[in-house]
Every structure is written in C-alpha cells, then in structure tokens.
GROMACS .gro file of C-alpha atoms in nm:
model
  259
    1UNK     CA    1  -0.661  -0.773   1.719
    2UNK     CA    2  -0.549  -0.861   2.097
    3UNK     CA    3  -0.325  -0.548   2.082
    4UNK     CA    4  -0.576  -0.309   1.974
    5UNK     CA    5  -0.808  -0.420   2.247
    6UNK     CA    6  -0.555  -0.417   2.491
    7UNK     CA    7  -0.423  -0.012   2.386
    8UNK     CA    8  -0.829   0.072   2.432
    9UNK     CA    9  -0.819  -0.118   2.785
   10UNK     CA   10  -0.551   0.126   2.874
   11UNK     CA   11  -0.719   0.422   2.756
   12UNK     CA   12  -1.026   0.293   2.902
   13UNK     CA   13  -0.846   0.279   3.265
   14UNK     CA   14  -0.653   0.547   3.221
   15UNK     CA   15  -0.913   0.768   3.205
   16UNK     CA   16  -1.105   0.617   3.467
   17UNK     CA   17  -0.792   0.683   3.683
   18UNK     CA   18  -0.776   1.066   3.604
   19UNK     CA   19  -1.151   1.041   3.676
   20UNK     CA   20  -1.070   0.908   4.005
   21UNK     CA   21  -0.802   1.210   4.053
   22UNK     CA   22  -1.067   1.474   3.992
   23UNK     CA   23  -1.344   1.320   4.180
   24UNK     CA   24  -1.122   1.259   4.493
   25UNK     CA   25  -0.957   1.580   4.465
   26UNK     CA   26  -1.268   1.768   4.456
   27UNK     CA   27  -1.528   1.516   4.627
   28UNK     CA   28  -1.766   1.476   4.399
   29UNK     CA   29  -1.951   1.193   4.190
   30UNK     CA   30  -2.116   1.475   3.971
   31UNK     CA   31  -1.886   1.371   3.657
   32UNK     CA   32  -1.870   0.985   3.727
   33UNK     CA   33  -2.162   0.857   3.501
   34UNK     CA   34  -2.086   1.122   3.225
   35UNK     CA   35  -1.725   0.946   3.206
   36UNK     CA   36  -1.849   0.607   3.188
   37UNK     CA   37  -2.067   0.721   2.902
   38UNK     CA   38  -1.828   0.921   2.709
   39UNK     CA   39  -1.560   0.670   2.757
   40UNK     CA   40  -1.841   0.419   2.581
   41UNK     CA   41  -1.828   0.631   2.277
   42UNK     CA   42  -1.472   0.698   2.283
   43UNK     CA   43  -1.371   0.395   2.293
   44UNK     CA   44  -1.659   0.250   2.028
   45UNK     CA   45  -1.519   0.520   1.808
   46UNK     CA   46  -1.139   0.434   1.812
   47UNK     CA   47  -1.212   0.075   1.787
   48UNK     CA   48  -1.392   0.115   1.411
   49UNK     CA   49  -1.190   0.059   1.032
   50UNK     CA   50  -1.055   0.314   0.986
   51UNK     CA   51  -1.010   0.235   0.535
   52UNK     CA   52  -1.385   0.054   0.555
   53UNK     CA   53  -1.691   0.012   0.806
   54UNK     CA   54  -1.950  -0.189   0.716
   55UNK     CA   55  -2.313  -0.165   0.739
   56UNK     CA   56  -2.309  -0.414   1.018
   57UNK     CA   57  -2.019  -0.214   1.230
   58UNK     CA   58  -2.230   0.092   1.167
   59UNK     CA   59  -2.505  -0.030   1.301
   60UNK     CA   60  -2.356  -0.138   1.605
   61UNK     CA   61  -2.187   0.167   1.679
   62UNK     CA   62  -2.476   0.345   1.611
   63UNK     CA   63  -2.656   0.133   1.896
   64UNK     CA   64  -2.381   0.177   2.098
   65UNK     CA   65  -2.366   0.634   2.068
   66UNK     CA   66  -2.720   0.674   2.028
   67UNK     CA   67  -2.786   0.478   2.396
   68UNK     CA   68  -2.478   0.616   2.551
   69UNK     CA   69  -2.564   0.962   2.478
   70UNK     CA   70  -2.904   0.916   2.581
   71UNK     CA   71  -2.806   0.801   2.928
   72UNK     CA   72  -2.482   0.975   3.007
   73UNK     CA   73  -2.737   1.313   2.963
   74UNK     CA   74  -3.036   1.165   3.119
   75UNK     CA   75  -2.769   1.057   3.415
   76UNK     CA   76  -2.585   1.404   3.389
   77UNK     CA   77  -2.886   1.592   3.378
   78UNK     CA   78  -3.023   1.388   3.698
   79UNK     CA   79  -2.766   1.465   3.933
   80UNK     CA   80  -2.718   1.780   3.829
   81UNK     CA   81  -3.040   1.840   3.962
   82UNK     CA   82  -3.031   1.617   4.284
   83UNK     CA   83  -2.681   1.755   4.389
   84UNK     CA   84  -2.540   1.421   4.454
   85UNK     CA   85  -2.551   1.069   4.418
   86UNK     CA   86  -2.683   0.862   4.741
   87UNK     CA   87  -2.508   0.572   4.601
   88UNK     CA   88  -2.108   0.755   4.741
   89UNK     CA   89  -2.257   0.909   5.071
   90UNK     CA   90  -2.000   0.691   5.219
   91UNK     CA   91  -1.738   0.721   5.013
   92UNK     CA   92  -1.769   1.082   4.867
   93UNK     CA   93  -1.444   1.161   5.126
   94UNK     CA   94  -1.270   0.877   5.103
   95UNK     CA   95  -1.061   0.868   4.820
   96UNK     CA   96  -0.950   0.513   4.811
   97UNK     CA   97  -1.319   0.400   4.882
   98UNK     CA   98  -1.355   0.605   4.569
   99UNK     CA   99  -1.123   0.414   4.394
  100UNK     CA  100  -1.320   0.091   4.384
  101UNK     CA  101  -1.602   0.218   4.202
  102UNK     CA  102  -1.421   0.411   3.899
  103UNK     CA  103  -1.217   0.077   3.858
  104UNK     CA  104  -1.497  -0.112   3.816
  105UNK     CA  105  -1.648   0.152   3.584
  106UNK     CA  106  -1.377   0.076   3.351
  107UNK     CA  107  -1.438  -0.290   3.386
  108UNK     CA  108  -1.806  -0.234   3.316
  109UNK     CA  109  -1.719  -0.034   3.016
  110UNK     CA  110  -1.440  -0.304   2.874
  111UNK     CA  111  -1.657  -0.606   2.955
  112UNK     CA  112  -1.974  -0.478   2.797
  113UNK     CA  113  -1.815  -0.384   2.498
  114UNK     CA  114  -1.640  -0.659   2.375
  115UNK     CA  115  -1.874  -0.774   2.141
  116UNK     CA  116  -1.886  -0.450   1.972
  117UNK     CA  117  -1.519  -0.405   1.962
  118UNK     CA  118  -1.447  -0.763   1.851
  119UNK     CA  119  -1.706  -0.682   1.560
  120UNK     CA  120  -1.519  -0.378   1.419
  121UNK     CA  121  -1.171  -0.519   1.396
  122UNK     CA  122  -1.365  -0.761   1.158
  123UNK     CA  123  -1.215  -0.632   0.779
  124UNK     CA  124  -1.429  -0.938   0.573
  125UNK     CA  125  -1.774  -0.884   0.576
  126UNK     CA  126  -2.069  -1.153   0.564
  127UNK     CA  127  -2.401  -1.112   0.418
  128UNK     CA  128  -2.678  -0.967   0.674
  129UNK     CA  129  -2.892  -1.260   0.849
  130UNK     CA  130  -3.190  -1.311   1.058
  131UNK     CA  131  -2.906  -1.283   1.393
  132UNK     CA  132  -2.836  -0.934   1.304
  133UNK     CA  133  -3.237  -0.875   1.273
  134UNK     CA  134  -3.305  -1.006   1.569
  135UNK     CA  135  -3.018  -0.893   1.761
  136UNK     CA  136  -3.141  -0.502   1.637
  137UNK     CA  137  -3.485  -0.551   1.732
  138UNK     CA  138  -3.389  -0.676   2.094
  139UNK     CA  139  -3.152  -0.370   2.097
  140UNK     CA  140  -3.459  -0.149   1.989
  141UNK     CA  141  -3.709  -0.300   2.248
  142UNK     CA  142  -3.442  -0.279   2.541
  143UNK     CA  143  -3.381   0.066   2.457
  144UNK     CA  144  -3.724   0.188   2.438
  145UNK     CA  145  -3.784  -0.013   2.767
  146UNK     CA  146  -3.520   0.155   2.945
  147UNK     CA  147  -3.561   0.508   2.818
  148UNK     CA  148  -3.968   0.490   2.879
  149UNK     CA  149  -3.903   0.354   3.225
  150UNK     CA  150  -3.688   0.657   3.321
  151UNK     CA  151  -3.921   0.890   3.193
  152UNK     CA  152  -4.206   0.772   3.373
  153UNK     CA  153  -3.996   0.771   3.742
  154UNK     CA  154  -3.879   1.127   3.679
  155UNK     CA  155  -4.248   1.210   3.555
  156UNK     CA  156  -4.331   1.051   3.834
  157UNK     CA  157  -4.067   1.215   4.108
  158UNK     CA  158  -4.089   1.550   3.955
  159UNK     CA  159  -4.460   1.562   4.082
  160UNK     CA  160  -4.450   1.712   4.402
  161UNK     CA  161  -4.744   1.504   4.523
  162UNK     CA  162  -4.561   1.159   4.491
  163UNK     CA  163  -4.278   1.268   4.744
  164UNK     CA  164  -4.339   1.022   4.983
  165UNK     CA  165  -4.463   0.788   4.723
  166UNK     CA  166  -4.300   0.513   4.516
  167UNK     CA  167  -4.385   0.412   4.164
  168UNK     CA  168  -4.598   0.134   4.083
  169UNK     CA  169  -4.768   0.257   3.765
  170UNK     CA  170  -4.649   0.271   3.411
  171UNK     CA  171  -4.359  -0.022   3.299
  172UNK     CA  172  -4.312  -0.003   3.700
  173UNK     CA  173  -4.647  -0.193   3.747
  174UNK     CA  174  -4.481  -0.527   3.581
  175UNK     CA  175  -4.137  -0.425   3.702
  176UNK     CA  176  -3.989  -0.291   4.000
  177UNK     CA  177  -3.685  -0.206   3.789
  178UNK     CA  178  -3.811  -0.214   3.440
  179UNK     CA  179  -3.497   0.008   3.299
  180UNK     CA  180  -3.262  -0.268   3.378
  181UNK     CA  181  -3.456  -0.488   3.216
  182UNK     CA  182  -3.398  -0.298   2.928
  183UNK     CA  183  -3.029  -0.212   2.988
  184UNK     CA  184  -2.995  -0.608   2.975
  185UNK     CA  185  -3.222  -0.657   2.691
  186UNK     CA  186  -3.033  -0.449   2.462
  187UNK     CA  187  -2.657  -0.515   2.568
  188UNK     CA  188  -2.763  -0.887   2.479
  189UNK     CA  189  -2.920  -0.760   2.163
  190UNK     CA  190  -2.574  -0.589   2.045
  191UNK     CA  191  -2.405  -0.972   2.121
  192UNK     CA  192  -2.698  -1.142   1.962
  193UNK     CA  193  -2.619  -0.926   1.630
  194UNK     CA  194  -2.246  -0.926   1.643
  195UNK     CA  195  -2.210  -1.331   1.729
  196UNK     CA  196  -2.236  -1.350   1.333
  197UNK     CA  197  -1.926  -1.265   1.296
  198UNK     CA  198  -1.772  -1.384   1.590
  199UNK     CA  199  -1.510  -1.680   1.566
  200UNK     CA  200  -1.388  -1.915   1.847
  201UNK     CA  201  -1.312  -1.794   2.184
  202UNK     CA  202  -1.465  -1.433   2.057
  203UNK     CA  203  -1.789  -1.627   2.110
  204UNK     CA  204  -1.714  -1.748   2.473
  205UNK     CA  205  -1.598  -1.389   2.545
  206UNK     CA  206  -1.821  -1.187   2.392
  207UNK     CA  207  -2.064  -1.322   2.608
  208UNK     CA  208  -1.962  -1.176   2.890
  209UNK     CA  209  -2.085  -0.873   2.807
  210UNK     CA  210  -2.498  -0.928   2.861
  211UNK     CA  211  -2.355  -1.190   3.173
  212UNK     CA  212  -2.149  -0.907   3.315
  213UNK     CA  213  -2.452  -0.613   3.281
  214UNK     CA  214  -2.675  -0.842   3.437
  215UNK     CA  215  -2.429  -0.972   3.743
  216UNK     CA  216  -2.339  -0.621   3.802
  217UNK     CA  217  -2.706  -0.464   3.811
  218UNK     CA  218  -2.871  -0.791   3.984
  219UNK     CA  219  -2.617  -0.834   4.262
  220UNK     CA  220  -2.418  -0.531   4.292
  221UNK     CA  221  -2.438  -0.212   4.165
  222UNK     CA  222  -2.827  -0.159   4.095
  223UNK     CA  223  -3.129  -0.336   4.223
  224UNK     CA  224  -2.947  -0.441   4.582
  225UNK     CA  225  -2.880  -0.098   4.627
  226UNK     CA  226  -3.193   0.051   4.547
  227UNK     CA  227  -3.391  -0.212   4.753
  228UNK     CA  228  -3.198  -0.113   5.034
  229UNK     CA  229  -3.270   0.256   4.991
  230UNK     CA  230  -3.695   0.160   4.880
  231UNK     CA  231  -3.751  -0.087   5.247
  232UNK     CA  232  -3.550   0.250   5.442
  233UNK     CA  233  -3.835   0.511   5.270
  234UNK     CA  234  -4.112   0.272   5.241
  235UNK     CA  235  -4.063  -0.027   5.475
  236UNK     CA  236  -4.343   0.116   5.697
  237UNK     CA  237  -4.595   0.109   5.422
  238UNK     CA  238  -4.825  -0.211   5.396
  239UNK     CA  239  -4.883  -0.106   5.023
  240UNK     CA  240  -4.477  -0.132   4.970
  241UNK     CA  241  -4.492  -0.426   5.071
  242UNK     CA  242  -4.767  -0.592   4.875
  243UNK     CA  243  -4.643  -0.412   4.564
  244UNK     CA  244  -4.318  -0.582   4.644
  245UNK     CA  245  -4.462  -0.940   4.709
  246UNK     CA  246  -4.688  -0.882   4.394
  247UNK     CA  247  -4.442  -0.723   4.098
  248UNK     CA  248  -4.134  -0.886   3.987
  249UNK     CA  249  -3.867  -0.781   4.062
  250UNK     CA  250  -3.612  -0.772   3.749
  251UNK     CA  251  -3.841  -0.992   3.433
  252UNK     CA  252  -4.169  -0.870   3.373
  253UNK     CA  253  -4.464  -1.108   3.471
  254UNK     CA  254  -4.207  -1.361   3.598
  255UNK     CA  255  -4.185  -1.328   3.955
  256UNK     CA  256  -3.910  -1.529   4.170
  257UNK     CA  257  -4.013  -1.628   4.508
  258UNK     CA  258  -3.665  -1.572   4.714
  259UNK     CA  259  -3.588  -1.271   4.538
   0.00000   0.00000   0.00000
C-alpha cells in the first residue's frame, strides 16, 4: 500500500514539474488550475482495484471526478475569459517564484487525497453504515454550496452594472467566501465516509486532508489573498466595510471577531 501511494506521489509531482516547465517557458498560469484538476482524476483513477471496486470506492471516486471536473472547467473556463490570474502578477516572469506554487499544487493534490486513495487500496469490503451516509450527504451539501456560490459571483460579475460593486447577496450574504465553505465541507465529507474503513495511522493521516484544505484556503492561498485584493477595490466604501464587520467571514452565521 505505501508503495503504491508513493509511485502516485511521483506522478503527482512529476507532472506538476512539467507543468512548471510549460508555464515558465511560456509565462502563463492559463493551464495551472486545469492541471491540478486533471491530476485529481488521474491520480483517483490509477489508485482504484483494478480485479474489484466496491460500491463504497465508487462512490468516492465518483465524488472525487464529478467535483474535479466541475471546477477544473468552471476554473478553465474563468481565466480563459479574464486573460490571467491576479493571483501570479508577481510571479508570472519569474520562473523560480513560479516554482513554489506548482509544488504546492502537488502537495494540495497528495494531501487532500489521501483518504480517497487509502480507501481504494482497501480489497475487503465492510457493510455500508450511517459514516458513509453522512459522509455523502456532507459531500453533497459542500458541493452544492460551492458550485451555487460560484454561480452567483460570476452571475453577479458578468453584469456590467456591478463593476465597481462587490457581492453581498445570494450564499455571499451569510458568507464572504461561501465556496470555501463548501470546498471544506465536502473534502471532510469524503474523510467522514472513507474513515470506515480506515485502520491505525490511516486515521491520523487521512485527516489531513479536510485540515490541509482548510489551512491552505484560511491562511494562504484563498481568503488572505482575496481580502487583500477586496480592501484595495473597496476599502473606500463605508458599505464594504459594514458588510465586512457584519458577514462572516469563512462559517455561515458564525462570525469571529479578530478575523
């Protein structure tokens, strides 16, 4: 089992590496989320039994294609039509500052998908309990929350009128980043229903996927960044600011103070 997680860490890298190449080589970020999202599947897809699957692996690799397809289009799509990704204005030229965030890419992929892989080297089956149910219908509700979230800020952006206005309706009225919420909602869904069959330090590990997903998008990746980039457009607007004091800013309807 170790071995086969440690050949699809390889591939995972590897490819984030020729990623890397291409993106350096031609300075671009166009391809970057597409990658992570097709190296979800890729890797979800190599990991499975090969002689048997069961309805529990299926499941969960269902979960795991039908929301990475989703977003690695919805992501593809969006900078497609933006040109460019604000997030590597200063590091679009610099290939080694380019470096840092493919790597981590392939950490984000390996981390958050240890449950799943862990799941389908599993070749003894047990019988389906209220963990899987639950574990599904978290996935479910995360999903939806994330995928109706995006749809309402590119309703929202694609309205001409709204150009110099942010979002505060919709999900985004409880929320000011309600698609995280769901991106965290469902990765701890997928643990939730693969924990099961989880044994020993697969457990401990396996946890470190929802941890991980919500480290990365609370203090680094995500929200920071787009805070930043919201008080630069919007710091000048008193009703920024009272949104901001007013909605939460990760948990719906549970607002922390210092954040």
């Amino acid at each position: 089992m170790g071995s086969q997680v440690g050949k699809l860490i390889s591939i995972d890298f590897a490819i984030q590496f020729i990623g890397w190449i291409i993106s350096a080589k031609f300075r671009t970020e166009k391809y970057f989320d597409l990658t992570g999202s097709l190296t979800f599947i890729l890797l979800t897809y190599l990991s499975r039994n090969k002689t048997h699957q069961t309805l529990r692996q299926k499941i969960q690799c269902s979960c795991v294609f039908i929301w990475a397809l989703r977003l690695g289009a919805f992501l593809f799509y969006r900078i497609l039509k933006a040109g460019k990704d604000s997030r590597f204005d200063h590091m679009r030229n610099s290939p080694s500052r380019l470096f840092i965030p493919w790597m981590m890419q392939g950490l984000w992929v390996i981390i958050t998908l240890l449950p799943t892989l862990y799941l389908n080297q599993k070749k003894v089956d047990k019988p389906l309990t209220q963990t899987d149910y639950i574990g599904w219908g978290m996935w479910l509700f995360g999903f939806l929350f994330e995928v109706i979230a995006d749809q309402q800020k590119m309703t929202f952006k694609n309205n001409l009128n709204n150009k110099e206005n942010f979002i505060n309706t919709g999900l985004w009225k409880y929320s000011r980043h309600p698609n995280y919420f769901g991106e965290i909602c469902l990765w701890l869904g997928l643990y939730i229903s693969s924990s099961h069959m989880l044994v020993g330090y697969e457990k401990f590990i396996g946890i470190l996927s929802p941890v991980f997903v919500t480290l990365l998008l609370s203090f680094l990746s995500g929200i920071p960044i787009l805070e930043r980039q919201a008080m630069k457009l919007f710091g000048n607007n008193p009703a920024y600011h009272t949104y901001r004091s007013r909605t939460p800013i990760l948990i719906p309807f549970i607002n922390f103070p210092r954040i």
